[in-house]
Each structure stands twice: as structure tokens, then as C-alpha cells.
C-alpha positions as MATLAB code, in Angstrom:
seq = 'MRRLLWLAATSAALVGRGSLKPRRSIQRRVFGRQGIDLRPLRPLVDVVEEEYITADSKLTKDRSVVIVTTASLPWMTGTAVNPALRAAYMVGGGYEDVTLLLPWLEDDNDQRTLFNGRVFANKSEQELFVRDWIKKNAPDADASTLKLGWYPSRYATGLGSILNLDDITSHIPSDKNDIVILEEPEHLNWYRNGPRWTSRFRHVCGIAHTNYEA';
ca = [
     -51.698   97.643   93.265;
     -53.534   95.048   91.183;
     -50.311   93.083   90.966;
     -50.006   93.011   94.782;
     -53.632   91.950   95.211;
     -53.131   89.136   92.694;
     -50.009   87.934   94.542;
     -51.821   88.029   97.896;
     -54.784   86.064   96.546;
     -52.503   83.499   94.904;
     -50.434   83.049   98.070;
     -53.543   82.656  100.220;
     -54.892   80.002   97.881;
     -51.631   78.064   97.969;
     -51.416   78.263  101.772;
     -55.000   77.095  102.068;
     -54.319   74.067   99.892;
     -50.951   73.346  101.457;
     -50.063   70.755   98.817;
     -50.893   70.758   95.137;
     -51.643   67.061   95.299;
     -55.344   66.243   94.986;
     -56.922   65.706   98.402;
     -58.909   62.596   99.103;
     -62.620   63.289   99.265;
     -63.998   62.519  102.735;
     -67.702   62.002  103.135;
     -69.353   64.272  105.666;
     -70.779   62.311  108.591;
     -73.061   63.956  111.116;
     -74.899   62.953  114.246;
     -77.364   64.593  116.587;
     -79.797   67.368  115.863;
     -77.023   69.918  115.329;
     -75.285   67.811  112.707;
     -71.688   67.873  113.980;
     -69.147   67.557  111.172;
     -66.763   64.669  111.904;
     -64.428   65.227  108.969;
     -60.799   65.559  110.177;
     -59.323   69.050  110.055;
     -56.025   69.953  108.479;
     -53.244   70.485  111.087;
     -52.484   74.119  111.913;
     -48.900   73.525  110.843;
     -47.431   70.779  108.671;
     -44.111   70.569  110.490;
     -43.189   71.350  114.097;
     -39.570   72.360  114.516;
     -37.613   69.730  116.421;
     -36.221   72.385  118.756;
     -39.676   72.746  120.324;
     -40.112   69.008  120.911;
     -38.703   67.444  124.056;
     -38.366   63.798  124.945;
     -41.395   64.200  127.232;
     -43.600   66.017  124.718;
     -42.918   63.757  121.745;
     -46.165   61.796  121.544;
     -44.941   58.627  119.903;
     -47.448   55.822  119.509;
     -45.651   53.430  121.846;
     -46.338   55.671  124.862;
     -49.143   55.302  127.405;
     -51.905   57.942  127.196;
     -54.667   58.724  129.700;
     -57.484   61.058  128.603;
     -59.428   62.563  131.525;
     -62.648   64.437  130.848;
     -65.563   66.071  132.667;
     -68.519   64.432  130.894;
     -69.590   61.139  129.417;
     -71.972   59.934  126.771;
     -74.921   59.817  126.391;
     -74.731   63.474  127.462;
     -74.219   65.096  124.054;
     -71.849   67.821  125.173;
     -68.447   68.684  123.777;
     -66.457   67.269  126.677;
     -68.191   63.923  126.213;
     -68.128   63.738  122.419;
     -64.677   65.162  121.617;
     -62.644   63.025  124.078;
     -64.466   59.855  122.992;
     -63.604   60.537  119.356;
     -60.063   61.618  120.268;
     -59.457   58.382  122.170;
     -61.002   56.277  119.404;
     -58.910   57.811  116.654;
     -55.720   57.661  118.706;
     -56.235   53.923  119.146;
     -57.308   53.536  115.543;
     -54.245   55.519  114.477;
     -51.863   53.111  116.163;
     -51.490   54.240  119.780;
     -50.959   51.055  121.762;
     -52.125   52.082  125.247;
     -54.970   54.622  125.565;
     -57.283   54.974  128.576;
     -60.390   57.201  128.588;
     -61.288   58.203  132.151;
     -64.921   59.280  132.497;
     -67.071   60.637  135.363;
     -69.498   58.139  136.858;
     -72.614   59.900  138.141;
     -73.367   58.356  141.523;
     -76.875   59.803  141.755;
     -79.652   58.383  139.555;
     -81.353   61.782  139.353;
     -78.180   63.292  137.903;
     -78.223   60.640  135.220;
     -81.888   61.276  134.446;
     -81.194   64.994  134.126;
     -78.281   64.666  131.722;
     -79.174   61.464  129.884;
     -82.760   62.342  128.915;
     -84.292   60.147  131.600;
     -81.975   57.199  131.133;
     -80.316   55.557  134.130;
     -77.438   53.075  133.966;
     -77.466   50.435  136.660;
     -73.669   50.255  136.769;
     -70.489   51.405  135.050;
     -70.304   48.317  132.848;
     -73.699   49.120  131.371;
     -72.673   52.677  130.549;
     -69.350   51.453  129.138;
     -71.255   49.264  126.675;
     -73.219   52.348  125.589;
     -70.041   54.413  125.109;
     -68.326   51.684  123.090;
     -71.388   51.169  120.927;
     -71.608   54.920  120.272;
     -67.941   55.038  119.249;
     -68.403   52.054  116.954;
     -71.334   53.736  115.208;
     -69.892   57.262  114.981;
     -66.245   56.426  114.329;
     -66.549   53.266  112.197;
     -63.189   53.894  110.528;
     -61.370   53.788  113.883;
     -60.830   50.337  115.377;
     -61.054   51.252  119.060;
     -61.523   47.729  120.383;
     -58.379   48.004  122.544;
     -59.430   51.305  124.105;
     -59.539   51.106  127.901;
     -62.266   52.879  129.883;
     -62.076   53.984  133.508;
     -64.333   55.933  135.862;
     -64.155   58.360  138.763;
     -67.096   59.178  141.118;
     -68.902   62.446  140.454;
     -72.063   64.514  140.897;
     -73.808   67.038  138.686;
     -73.765   70.618  140.022;
     -76.957   72.189  138.688;
     -75.921   75.764  139.496;
     -72.672   75.383  137.546;
     -74.077   73.183  134.805;
     -71.044   70.939  135.241;
     -70.043   67.537  136.573;
     -67.655   67.667  139.534;
     -65.427   64.932  140.911;
     -66.027   63.665  144.450;
     -62.456   62.708  145.311;
     -58.914   62.613  143.949;
     -59.224   61.746  140.252;
     -55.654   60.440  140.062;
     -56.497   57.742  142.616;
     -58.666   56.106  139.928;
     -55.826   55.928  137.426;
     -53.677   52.767  137.674;
     -50.252   53.483  139.144;
     -48.478   52.230  136.022;
     -50.271   54.856  133.872;
     -47.971   57.794  134.547;
     -46.639   58.801  131.155;
     -48.970   61.175  129.228;
     -52.239   62.673  130.467;
     -54.606   64.757  128.343;
     -56.914   66.918  130.470;
     -60.122   67.796  128.656;
     -61.437   71.064  130.103;
     -58.607   71.295  132.683;
     -60.060   74.323  134.467;
     -63.111   72.268  135.461;
     -61.071   69.214  136.417;
     -59.129   71.371  138.885;
     -61.988   73.285  140.512;
     -62.314   70.935  143.483;
     -59.324   68.695  143.000;
     -57.088   67.238  145.661;
     -54.213   64.800  145.458;
     -50.851   65.164  143.714;
     -50.107   67.719  141.017;
     -50.742   66.424  137.505;
     -47.176   67.387  136.595;
     -45.861   65.366  139.553;
     -47.861   62.278  138.642;
     -47.330   62.328  134.851;
     -44.322   62.747  132.629;
     -46.193   65.032  130.216;
     -49.447   66.960  130.778;
     -51.565   68.401  127.980;
     -54.669   70.550  128.604;
     -57.405   71.067  126.020;
     -59.814   73.994  126.479;
     -63.367   73.521  125.198;
     -64.869   76.915  126.069;
     -64.130   80.330  124.629;
     -64.731   82.463  127.723;
     -64.298   85.704  125.754;
     -67.158   84.927  123.359;
];
């Protein structure tokens, strides 16, 4: 029995380390009152079998990527922070064409509610804020070539969510039809019209941000 326990503990330790090579020490960087840890996580698997990868799902760095999300900085919520960092590190990691599509709050009161009283006069002003935030919080990712886009939206107080006011795909340039990453896809499709995502894009990836069973 002790022998089996020792083998189990040894195997778990090896799996946890993955490789016996010493890992580079990464300094912990945090922001906000909650101190979010920005250190990159180890992939769930080291190798994905080729049989599960198709020509459409192979995310090579020469492909065009559009990231659509349901919130924007300076609202410090997961669907604003995570997509901004994802886009920044994709560009910094060598992806040549990445667009981050954000909701533009048409109503000044919505902005005051979510942005701690701050109001942006126009999209360009908010874009400067987003880029500055990325530069400060992801300094090791050169995201200067990241493209930003906007779709009109309003804040629904009862739902605690931002909702689009028209067809989101109409705000994506027609030549951007390769890969789309939908951040919080269930919210993006609550009141959506227009073509199916799978009809407009070659490959669609959805990222859930909420554990509804918790």
C-alpha cells in the first residue's frame, strides 16, 4: 500500500511539473483592488493530436482574428479585462491581424454607472484609454498593431450586462471573416440578429466567463 501511495505521489509531481527542465521565474504582476494574477498558466495539454485539428481550427499566426466581447475598459470586469489581455498577447506573440471589437455605450449615464463617473466624449477617447491600459498592464506584449472596433450598445441594469443595439457583425469589416473569438457567447447572442456566426466566419470559438453551476 505504501508503495502504491509513493508511486501515485511521484507521478502526480511529475505530471504537475511536466518537464524536468527548470522553469523560468515569472514575477507576479497584479492590478486593481483584487490583485489579479497576470502570470501565464501552463496549457492543459502539451500536445493536441493532429487528428483533432482541422484546416479551419488550426490557429496559425498568419490568420485574421476578431475578438468580440461584451464589456470594455475601464469597467473592471472579466469580459473587459480578459479579452484585452488576450488580444494584446496574441499580437505580441506574433499574430499579424487581430481586431478587438468592443461595445460602445451610447448613453452617458451608462458610462457613468460602469466607469465610476467617467464619460468618454467619443470612441477615439476611450480607445486611447484602452491602449494605455494594455501598455501598462501587459508591458511585455507589443500590441501597437492591435486594431480596435466598436458596436453600439446600452447597459441593462436589471441584467447587469451590456447589450448590443443592432447586428454586431455589421460592424466587422467584410474582409475579416476568418476566425472569430466570442467572449461570453451566450450574452452576445441574447438579442442578436444578422447572419449566423458560423456562416460569416470560417472558424468560431466561444469562451465562457461564468460558471453558472457555482
